[in-house]
Amino acid sequence: MDTAEPLARALIGMLHKSAPPEDFTLRLSEAEALPGDAPDRDSRVEAVRMAMAVRNRLELLQQREQGMQAVMESAQDLSGRLDLPNLLAALVSRTRNLLGADMAWISELDESRGVFQSLAIEGALTQGSLGMCIRSDRGTASVVMATRTPFTTPDYLHDTRFQHEPEFDDIFRAEGICAVVGVPLIWQDKVIGLLFAANRYHRVHTAHSLAILRTLATHCAVALKNARDFDRLHTALGRADAARAELERHVRGVQTAADAHARITALLARGASLASLCQTVASLLGGCLLVLDEAAQVISRGAAEGHAGSAADGYAPHGPHSADLSNALRLARQTGRSVEAYEVDGETCRVVPVIGGDDVLGALALFHRGKLEEVAERTFERSSSVIGIVLLSQERQQASKGRDMASLLRALVSPRQDEAATLVNRAERFGLDLMQPLTLVLAEIDKPGASYAARRLLQLGSLERCLVDEIDGNLVVLCNATRSLELRQSLGAWGRREAGDAHRGVLSRPTASLAELPALYTTLRRALGVLGRLGVQGRLVGQNELALYSTLFETHDPHSLGEFLQACIGPLLEHDRKRGTDLASTLLCYFESSQNAKTAAQRLDIHVNTVRYRLATAEELLGHWGQAARALELHMALRLWSLRG
């Protein structure tokens, strides 16, 4: 056995090398194992115990030094790190290392949900531990929340001092957690989170470890508060930047709108044409612009350079989107703002009415891609006012020009005509020679109306050297008889294109005397009434074609005419309808060919035997027409049926 002096040197060496407690315990056992009468036994035992006490003090000082070092490192992290996740992860790691814990985590209080949500965790073995969430009135969290002081338990799962959360307990069982210690994260006397450390064995924490944990919890509270304040500041700065950018964008937009308005106004002041204005507005808005009249017909258009879109080319006044267009214009008139009418192939059609005085002169239709900015919408709406001024000016010019034409036309069809020489001189200014045979046309235009039709025909220039106007609600056109065929074709084409079936008209025989025009006008008005009663739609009929019917049916109504047709040729028409045959038209052609089957076959471009077979079938249905009266009756009924279309 060593003597006392060598023992002292050995103990000092052990202290210097930071020997583990087990080595000192072994030395103490050897000293106590000496015989009781050994002269230096007690001194040996006392020396070993003193060395053990010194070691414990050194270990405590080392722990305190480590704690202070951790506190200083945390303080440095608080001042040098802005990344909250990494900062919290560093604090959790220090907590675990200083306390020798198996697992540590930080939770933040979500007041809206009333739960503590884990933000950072270290030492977890299962996936379920990540993102742990516990109610603020369950587990150790409820005790810490209520007392605002640290709480420790050596056996969490069997501790009855708080209400357990089954889901949370399952996580701890899976992790094998026994001892848990938690401290509150307090900011301005308010708990904002919790710092936990846990071990997988029973453990009692010392006051020193709790003090270190509280200090780290304070640092965690500062980190959370700073991070949240930084987030709020960053959000506020972001909103401020967004507001500034929006203000700058608005200022630029206002300036752009002002420049656009000045540009459009300058064009108007210089007397620019409608086409120039339309092109300018389209370029400013980056789309395709259509100017529509009151009947939704396109009277001008313009497209921005580089505009890729075909929706405007596919626009039709009576197309599939006409109802959407009408509804949008109705809403636009009510709100005073432009309205999106429809979308096709990724292009939006936005419309705004064009107002002149108290009247609607037409509309603007803008086809564009993407959303139209507020300033662009305002520019579009303001341009409608400028274009309205142009349209109103054009209308007044046309009215002034057409006033003389209207006056002359009314004078010609009036029973009290002016002197012929005066009328001839006035007509020469419009390229009409009243000394030559004349043709008069009267037409009913149900929609868009005779007044619009007269203006539209004059705008298109399709009726040169003609007098055109609306009289007594009808469209009236007077031209030289040599142009009657051209006139009939032009009016027919325009009617089919822009009025559809909502029109009918009568073309007079040539007349060589001005004095006959008033009586001819009266006759054609009566003929129009007959056409209406016959149900004729979408056709321009010659006066010769209608002469017989005007005499016979002028006083009849549509119902009586229908009864007449049913009585005369009803079975024939019913046979054609049911079997898809063409007996009625064959029989009409037969009568028109002076009841010559061979001539009728040539006109119909079919074999004569086919004609005879059809005539035999028709005779079975209608009876024999060998008598002149019966043949005349059938011929007249078939002509009337053909006229009605």
XYZ file of C-alpha atoms in Angstrom:
645
model
C 0.000 0.000 0.000
C 1.256 3.462 -0.813
C 2.353 5.696 1.981
C 0.460 8.989 2.669
C 2.769 11.161 0.578
C 2.627 9.043 -2.565
C -1.189 8.868 -2.136
C -1.413 12.641 -2.093
C 0.672 12.860 -5.242
C -1.503 10.245 -6.908
C -4.705 12.073 -5.968
C -3.299 15.365 -7.267
C -2.362 13.621 -10.527
C -5.878 12.228 -10.837
C -7.342 15.692 -10.321
C -4.982 17.114 -12.898
C -5.994 14.484 -15.453
C -9.737 14.965 -14.678
C -10.066 11.320 -13.744
C -13.623 9.952 -13.652
C -15.509 9.560 -10.349
C -15.067 5.798 -10.521
C -11.290 6.137 -10.053
C -11.769 8.192 -6.872
C -14.375 5.754 -5.606
C -11.848 2.923 -6.086
C -9.205 4.835 -4.068
C -11.743 5.454 -1.299
C -12.636 1.757 -1.172
C -8.933 0.819 -0.901
C -8.436 3.291 1.968
C -11.491 2.112 3.862
C -10.405 -1.503 3.367
C -7.228 -0.974 5.478
C -7.179 -2.558 8.951
C -8.730 -0.406 11.606
C -5.509 -0.272 13.607
C -3.488 0.934 10.639
C -1.742 4.192 11.715
C -2.611 6.194 8.543
C -6.007 4.686 7.652
C -8.145 7.649 8.714
C -5.841 10.179 7.131
C -5.921 8.233 3.875
C -9.735 8.084 3.879
C -9.967 11.783 4.628
C -7.449 12.647 1.872
C -9.430 10.687 -0.736
C -12.718 12.285 0.359
C -11.136 15.754 0.151
C -9.877 14.943 -3.349
C -13.394 13.815 -4.338
C -14.836 17.070 -2.952
C -12.269 19.067 -4.907
C -13.168 17.103 -8.049
C -16.880 17.830 -7.550
C -16.144 21.542 -7.128
C -13.998 21.523 -10.263
C -16.776 19.727 -12.192
C -19.345 22.276 -10.983
C -17.082 25.151 -11.977
C -16.599 23.512 -15.368
C -20.358 23.162 -15.799
C -20.831 26.796 -14.863
C -18.107 27.769 -17.286
C -19.780 25.751 -20.029
C -23.122 27.346 -19.163
C -21.652 30.834 -19.344
C -19.947 29.959 -22.598
C -23.268 28.724 -24.019
C -25.015 31.884 -22.841
C -22.385 34.067 -24.494
C -22.558 32.058 -27.712
C -26.361 32.379 -27.710
C -26.057 36.110 -27.184
C -23.632 36.305 -30.091
C -26.046 34.323 -32.252
C -28.867 36.687 -31.319
C -26.854 39.673 -32.471
C -25.368 38.074 -35.552
C -28.056 35.759 -37.018
C -31.309 36.749 -38.693
C -32.263 33.271 -39.922
C -34.767 32.117 -37.287
C -34.795 28.359 -38.103
C -30.984 28.080 -37.868
C -30.888 30.242 -34.733
C -33.516 28.127 -32.966
C -31.749 24.947 -34.074
C -28.503 26.236 -32.514
C -30.280 27.076 -29.232
C -31.909 23.640 -29.103
C -28.531 21.967 -29.741
C -26.889 23.934 -26.896
C -29.734 23.052 -24.552
C -29.330 19.385 -25.299
C -25.541 19.446 -24.904
C -25.454 21.505 -21.692
C -28.095 19.450 -19.927
C -26.961 16.132 -21.364
C -30.502 15.596 -22.639
C -31.500 12.961 -25.160
C -33.940 15.302 -26.891
C -34.712 19.033 -26.844
C -37.208 21.234 -28.693
C -38.732 24.700 -28.873
C -42.492 25.324 -29.314
C -44.278 28.579 -30.137
C -47.750 29.456 -28.894
C -50.363 29.848 -31.639
C -52.992 31.890 -29.810
C -55.581 31.592 -32.547
C -55.551 27.782 -32.249
C -54.597 27.553 -28.575
C -51.709 25.132 -29.214
C -47.928 25.004 -28.904
C -46.348 24.197 -32.263
C -42.823 22.757 -32.427
C -40.397 24.958 -34.387
C -37.046 23.189 -33.862
C -36.154 19.765 -32.436
C -32.996 17.708 -31.965
C -32.499 14.139 -30.849
C -35.795 12.743 -32.122
C -35.811 9.126 -33.235
C -39.267 8.900 -34.835
C -40.922 10.833 -37.646
C -43.943 11.617 -35.494
C -41.847 13.800 -33.175
C -41.143 16.278 -35.954
C -43.667 19.083 -35.895
C -45.130 18.117 -32.491
C -48.233 20.044 -31.501
C -49.939 20.079 -28.083
C -52.830 22.063 -26.658
C -51.918 24.779 -24.179
C -54.127 23.143 -21.509
C -52.561 19.667 -21.779
C -49.320 18.053 -20.521
C -46.424 19.935 -18.943
C -47.299 22.836 -21.228
C -50.431 23.501 -19.171
C -48.426 23.665 -15.905
C -45.727 25.948 -17.363
C -48.395 28.117 -18.991
C -50.282 28.486 -15.701
C -47.292 29.032 -13.352
C -44.904 30.757 -15.783
C -42.083 28.899 -13.998
C -39.965 25.875 -14.921
C -41.533 22.459 -14.419
C -39.741 19.127 -14.246
C -40.960 15.568 -13.963
C -38.781 12.453 -13.670
C -41.521 10.215 -15.175
C -43.745 12.130 -17.616
C -46.010 9.294 -18.712
C -47.007 8.385 -15.143
C -47.175 11.901 -13.696
C -50.707 12.739 -12.505
C -50.181 16.443 -11.816
C -51.510 17.457 -15.264
C -53.988 16.288 -17.879
C -52.398 14.140 -20.536
C -52.853 14.393 -24.316
C -53.142 10.819 -25.712
C -51.558 11.664 -29.050
C -48.655 13.414 -27.342
C -48.169 10.503 -24.923
C -48.007 8.098 -27.874
C -45.132 10.142 -29.334
C -43.258 10.005 -26.008
C -43.783 6.237 -25.742
C -42.403 5.786 -29.243
C -39.384 7.918 -28.307
C -38.927 6.187 -24.918
C -39.023 9.532 -23.045
C -39.125 9.468 -19.225
C -37.891 12.708 -17.640
C -38.987 16.080 -19.040
C -38.155 19.627 -18.024
C -39.792 22.682 -19.554
C -39.361 26.431 -19.093
C -41.510 29.272 -20.470
C -40.433 31.743 -23.162
C -41.697 35.018 -21.697
C -41.849 38.374 -23.435
C -43.352 41.392 -21.695
C -44.974 39.190 -19.023
C -46.585 36.998 -21.639
C -45.791 33.359 -22.457
C -45.016 33.124 -26.180
C -43.442 29.645 -26.246
C -41.755 26.786 -24.356
C -38.247 25.258 -24.236
C -38.111 21.544 -23.385
C -35.387 19.006 -22.623
C -36.091 15.290 -22.195
C -34.211 12.116 -21.238
C -34.938 8.489 -21.883
C -34.261 7.621 -18.204
C -35.447 8.908 -14.855
C -33.632 12.114 -13.960
C -33.891 14.974 -11.490
C -32.584 18.328 -12.698
C -30.540 20.584 -10.422
C -31.171 24.251 -9.799
C -28.074 25.064 -11.824
C -29.354 23.227 -14.920
C -32.735 24.946 -14.536
C -31.017 28.338 -14.328
C -29.103 27.643 -17.533
C -32.320 26.462 -19.198
C -34.162 29.647 -18.155
C -31.373 31.793 -19.567
C -31.505 29.937 -22.882
C -35.307 30.255 -22.847
C -34.924 34.024 -22.493
C -32.651 34.016 -25.515
C -35.211 31.932 -27.405
C -37.954 34.441 -26.521
C -35.795 37.294 -27.778
C -35.077 35.373 -30.986
C -38.757 34.645 -31.607
C -39.811 38.208 -30.864
C -37.089 39.704 -33.027
C -37.926 37.342 -35.868
C -41.633 38.119 -35.695
C -40.938 41.855 -35.505
C -38.574 41.509 -38.433
C -41.230 39.630 -40.414
C -43.792 42.318 -39.649
C -41.316 45.023 -40.581
C -40.423 43.177 -43.776
C -44.105 42.774 -44.607
C -44.754 46.445 -43.886
C -41.810 47.441 -46.058
C -43.091 45.128 -48.782
C -46.518 46.744 -48.608
C -44.909 50.166 -48.671
C -42.843 49.206 -51.722
C -45.924 47.778 -53.394
C -47.890 50.926 -52.605
C -45.087 53.083 -53.957
C -44.859 50.953 -57.101
C -48.630 51.130 -57.523
C -48.535 54.899 -57.076
C -45.751 55.191 -59.636
C -47.677 52.930 -62.011
C -50.812 55.020 -61.485
C -48.897 58.249 -62.113
C -47.434 56.767 -65.284
C -50.893 55.592 -66.277
C -52.405 59.011 -65.665
C -49.649 60.596 -67.716
C -50.167 58.022 -70.466
C -53.913 58.673 -70.406
C -53.325 62.426 -70.541
C -50.935 62.008 -73.475
C -53.422 59.737 -75.239
C -56.266 62.192 -74.673
C -54.118 65.067 -75.922
C -53.153 63.071 -78.994
C -56.747 62.152 -79.819
C -57.948 65.700 -79.177
C -55.218 67.087 -81.430
C -56.329 64.749 -84.215
C -59.911 65.872 -83.732
C -58.873 69.523 -83.831
C -57.036 68.939 -87.110
C -60.154 67.381 -88.606
C -58.766 63.850 -88.819
C -60.922 61.212 -90.450
C -62.770 58.525 -88.562
C -60.327 55.910 -89.882
C -57.330 57.894 -88.540
C -58.913 58.260 -85.110
C -59.815 54.588 -85.056
C -56.262 53.550 -85.946
C -54.771 55.864 -83.311
C -56.998 54.534 -80.523
C -56.260 50.933 -81.529
C -52.507 51.645 -81.419
C -52.786 53.275 -77.989
C -54.710 50.337 -76.542
C -52.760 47.586 -78.294
C -55.740 45.836 -79.856
C -58.185 45.912 -82.739
C -60.953 48.539 -82.666
C -64.249 48.407 -84.542
C -66.601 51.374 -84.881
C -70.196 50.147 -85.165
C -73.267 52.105 -86.207
C -76.661 51.825 -84.515
C -77.386 48.607 -86.439
C -74.071 47.059 -85.258
C -72.595 47.332 -88.773
C -68.852 48.041 -88.997
C -68.214 51.518 -90.408
C -64.521 51.805 -89.512
C -61.743 49.735 -88.000
C -58.144 49.964 -86.860
C -55.560 47.535 -85.503
C -52.379 48.084 -83.496
C -49.151 47.086 -85.195
C -48.218 43.558 -84.203
C -51.645 42.747 -82.780
C -52.069 38.980 -83.157
C -55.730 38.141 -83.177
C -58.533 37.283 -85.556
C -61.584 37.760 -83.346
C -62.352 41.157 -84.883
C -62.238 39.645 -88.373
C -64.819 37.094 -87.287
C -67.238 39.715 -85.987
C -70.687 39.676 -87.610
C -73.635 42.002 -86.778
C -76.016 39.050 -86.498
C -73.434 36.466 -85.481
C -73.361 34.067 -82.518
C -72.301 36.805 -80.074
C -74.871 39.446 -81.069
C -76.968 38.811 -77.948
C -73.880 39.160 -75.700
C -73.001 42.389 -77.477
C -76.510 43.825 -77.023
C -76.604 42.891 -73.334
C -73.171 44.397 -72.714
C -74.110 47.661 -74.468
C -77.329 47.849 -72.436
C -75.338 47.429 -69.219
C -72.723 49.937 -70.378
C -75.421 52.559 -70.959
C -76.757 51.947 -67.454
C -73.377 52.098 -65.698
C -71.646 54.673 -67.889
C -68.597 52.382 -68.146
C -67.286 49.992 -70.766
C -68.258 46.330 -70.341
C -66.717 43.033 -71.432
C -69.157 41.461 -73.901
C -67.621 38.070 -74.686
C -64.369 36.176 -75.184
C -63.281 34.138 -78.194
C -59.931 32.447 -78.883
C -58.291 34.167 -75.907
C -59.397 37.645 -77.019
C -61.840 39.751 -75.006
C -64.364 42.018 -76.697
C -65.011 45.159 -74.625
C -67.726 47.548 -75.770
C -68.865 51.061 -74.966
C -71.747 52.994 -76.560
C -71.090 56.097 -78.656
C -73.470 58.849 -77.571
C -74.266 61.972 -79.575
C -76.565 64.364 -77.767
C -79.473 62.259 -76.516
C -79.081 59.600 -79.210
C -76.994 56.446 -79.434
C -74.935 56.792 -82.596
C -73.321 53.370 -82.364
C -70.654 51.626 -80.323
C -66.942 50.887 -80.049
C -65.762 47.276 -79.805
C -62.184 46.674 -78.657
C -60.655 43.215 -79.118
C -57.599 42.671 -76.907
C -55.654 39.965 -75.097
C -55.059 39.928 -71.345
C -56.551 42.214 -68.731
C -57.063 45.833 -69.681
C -55.685 48.230 -67.070
C -57.934 50.817 -65.463
C -56.202 53.702 -67.223
C -56.533 51.934 -70.590
C -60.245 51.404 -69.888
C -60.637 55.129 -69.223
C -58.802 55.966 -72.439
C -61.097 53.616 -74.346
C -64.175 55.220 -72.792
C -62.958 58.767 -73.453
C -62.225 57.889 -77.073
C -65.911 57.017 -77.516
C -66.758 60.661 -76.813
C -64.272 61.893 -79.417
C -65.491 59.394 -82.018
C -69.055 60.384 -81.108
C -68.225 63.973 -82.058
C -66.877 62.772 -85.410
C -69.936 60.601 -86.078
C -72.271 63.419 -85.098
C -70.403 65.792 -87.398
C -70.616 63.279 -90.256
C -74.310 62.754 -89.591
C -74.952 66.482 -89.702
C -72.973 66.822 -92.916
C -74.919 63.976 -94.463
C -78.180 65.445 -93.194
C -77.287 68.791 -94.720
C -76.367 67.145 -97.998
C -79.373 64.870 -97.918
C -81.803 67.653 -97.046
C -81.886 68.877 -100.644
C -82.188 65.301 -101.915
C -85.036 64.551 -99.500
C -86.798 67.776 -100.425
C -86.524 66.997 -104.140
C -87.719 63.396 -103.743
C -90.717 64.459 -101.679
C -91.540 67.136 -104.247
C -91.459 64.565 -107.047
C -93.896 62.123 -105.368
C -96.144 64.867 -103.989
C -99.501 65.407 -105.741
C -98.627 69.102 -105.927
C -95.428 68.995 -107.938
C -93.301 72.038 -108.664
C -92.667 73.111 -112.212
C -90.994 70.397 -114.260
C -88.097 72.613 -115.346
C -87.268 73.442 -111.726
C -87.354 69.793 -110.722
C -85.166 68.805 -113.673
C -82.544 71.408 -112.764
C -82.508 70.330 -109.130
C -82.145 66.642 -110.082
C -79.168 67.335 -112.328
C -77.069 68.196 -109.239
C -77.515 64.579 -108.116
C -76.729 63.083 -111.526
C -80.357 62.135 -112.229
C -81.901 62.923 -115.604
C -85.641 63.401 -115.122
C -86.161 63.717 -118.858
C -85.375 60.002 -119.256
C -87.652 57.103 -118.162
C -87.604 56.607 -114.386
C -87.968 53.697 -111.973
C -89.339 54.095 -108.457
C -88.687 51.664 -105.580
C -90.550 51.472 -102.274
C -89.360 49.130 -99.523
C -90.415 48.332 -95.979
C -87.456 47.773 -93.630
C -88.708 46.292 -90.363
C -85.287 46.345 -88.761
C -83.125 48.450 -88.521
C -85.619 50.836 -90.153
C -86.039 52.820 -93.348
C -84.296 55.944 -92.031
C -81.185 53.947 -91.143
C -81.328 52.113 -94.472
C -81.358 55.408 -96.386
C -78.340 56.736 -94.461
C -76.489 53.456 -94.772
C -77.022 53.177 -98.526
C -75.804 56.737 -99.022
C -72.727 56.055 -96.851
C -71.834 52.953 -98.836
C -72.166 54.882 -102.109
C -73.868 51.901 -103.712
C -76.718 54.056 -105.127
C -74.975 56.734 -107.151
C -77.099 59.032 -109.343
C -80.179 58.043 -107.336
C -82.483 59.915 -104.985
C -82.757 58.064 -101.638
C -84.767 58.967 -98.552
C -87.252 57.728 -95.991
C -90.842 58.860 -96.676
C -93.839 57.824 -94.595
C -91.789 55.094 -92.911
C -90.699 53.498 -96.194
C -87.415 53.533 -98.077
C -87.928 55.396 -101.373
C -85.409 55.280 -104.233
C -85.733 56.986 -107.637
C -83.339 56.342 -110.521
C -83.279 56.247 -114.292
C -84.893 53.124 -115.747
C -81.620 52.078 -117.396
C -80.230 51.412 -113.917
C -83.244 49.477 -112.606
C -81.538 46.071 -112.794
C -78.425 47.391 -111.038
C -80.628 49.047 -108.425
C -82.567 45.825 -107.802
C -79.358 43.833 -107.365
C -77.764 46.425 -105.051
C -80.842 46.743 -102.833
C -81.309 42.978 -102.726
C -77.689 42.351 -101.739
C -77.774 45.036 -99.047
C -81.088 43.759 -97.681
C -79.880 40.168 -97.420
C -76.629 41.281 -95.801
C -77.866 43.786 -93.258
C -81.638 43.385 -92.917
C -82.060 39.645 -93.389
C -85.674 38.657 -94.030
C -87.018 41.748 -92.279
C -87.640 43.657 -95.530
C -89.818 43.599 -98.661
C -90.103 45.988 -101.614
C -91.696 46.818 -104.974
C -89.859 47.920 -108.127
C -92.059 49.979 -110.469
C -92.423 49.786 -114.222
C -90.493 52.459 -116.106
C -92.377 55.744 -116.316
C -91.562 58.476 -118.818
C -93.556 61.319 -117.249
C -92.814 63.226 -114.075
C -96.519 63.809 -113.657
C -97.072 60.044 -113.221
C -94.746 59.793 -110.208
C -97.314 60.796 -107.510
C -99.843 58.237 -108.740
C -97.093 55.636 -109.128
C -95.959 56.301 -105.564
C -99.513 55.744 -104.297
C -99.817 52.527 -106.278
C -96.551 51.156 -104.908
C -97.613 51.951 -101.343
C -100.747 49.872 -101.865
C -98.606 47.131 -103.396
C -96.418 47.094 -100.281
C -99.526 46.455 -98.233
C -100.406 43.535 -100.461
C -96.885 42.101 -100.038
C -97.286 42.307 -96.289
C -100.626 40.517 -96.400
C -99.162 37.875 -98.678
C -96.398 37.302 -96.138
C -93.580 38.110 -98.565
C -90.239 38.532 -96.760
C -86.706 39.311 -97.921
C -87.614 40.004 -101.546
C -87.831 42.914 -104.005
C -90.790 42.203 -106.346
C -91.446 43.828 -109.711
C -94.659 45.787 -110.135
C -95.651 43.619 -113.114
C -95.328 40.470 -110.998
C -97.612 41.950 -108.372
C -100.199 43.679 -110.586
C -102.715 40.831 -110.659
C -102.475 40.211 -106.915
C -102.782 43.892 -106.087
C -106.101 43.952 -107.942
C -107.443 40.713 -106.470
C -106.095 40.724 -102.917
C -105.640 44.372 -101.983
C -108.489 44.190 -99.471
C -107.743 40.665 -98.188
C -106.000 39.816 -94.955
C -103.288 37.142 -94.565
C -105.782 34.651 -93.081
C -108.161 34.780 -96.037
C -105.238 34.429 -98.450
C -104.107 31.330 -96.596
C -107.607 29.876 -96.833
C -107.629 30.582 -100.596
C -104.342 28.725 -101.103
C -105.480 25.811 -98.962
C -108.728 25.481 -100.900
C -107.032 25.611 -104.312
C -103.733 23.745 -103.943
C -103.699 22.524 -100.321
C -103.534 18.783 -101.165
C -100.686 19.414 -103.585
C -98.647 21.361 -101.036
C -99.314 18.760 -98.347
C -98.118 15.990 -100.696
C -94.873 17.893 -101.397
C -94.331 18.534 -97.712
C -94.816 14.943 -96.598
C -93.036 13.144 -99.455
C -90.415 15.721 -100.385
C -91.673 15.961 -103.963
C -91.722 19.025 -106.204
C -95.185 18.830 -107.765
C -96.196 22.466 -107.067
C -93.205 24.026 -108.816
C -93.585 21.558 -111.728
C -97.245 22.471 -112.189
C -96.440 26.208 -112.008
C -93.748 25.816 -114.668
C -96.267 23.873 -116.797
C -98.776 26.740 -116.626
C -96.016 29.314 -117.249
C -95.067 27.293 -120.363
C -98.580 27.653 -121.836
C -99.389 24.123 -120.601
C -96.697 22.620 -122.853
C -95.061 19.628 -121.123
C -92.041 19.543 -123.451
C -91.242 23.233 -122.839
C -91.684 22.782 -119.086
C -89.298 19.810 -119.127
C -86.669 21.918 -120.871
C -87.049 24.716 -118.301
C -86.847 22.270 -115.405
C -84.009 20.331 -117.058
C -85.777 16.984 -116.563
C -87.214 14.356 -118.945
C -90.625 15.064 -120.431
C -91.947 11.728 -119.122
C -91.046 12.858 -115.612
C -93.078 16.027 -116.175
C -96.048 14.007 -117.426
C -95.827 11.647 -114.441
C -95.792 14.601 -112.026
C -98.717 16.265 -113.819
C -100.709 13.034 -113.584
C -100.058 12.863 -109.831
C -101.017 16.526 -109.438
C -104.243 15.950 -111.359
C -105.135 13.067 -109.038
C -104.692 15.427 -106.055
C -106.370 18.559 -107.505
C -108.762 17.233 -110.102
C -108.986 17.972 -113.819
C -107.997 21.495 -114.931
C -109.142 21.270 -118.513
C -111.595 24.139 -118.081
C -110.073 27.612 -118.511
C -111.550 28.948 -115.244
C -110.112 26.072 -113.191
C -106.716 26.403 -114.903
C -106.687 30.178 -114.220
C -107.565 29.596 -110.568
C -104.782 27.036 -110.109
C -102.263 29.161 -112.013
C -103.067 32.205 -109.859
C -102.842 30.167 -106.631
C -99.483 28.724 -107.661
C -98.152 32.177 -108.570
C -99.310 33.466 -105.192
C -97.673 30.491 -103.424
C -94.419 31.145 -105.287
C -94.555 34.849 -104.434
C -94.963 34.084 -100.744
C -91.787 32.001 -100.913
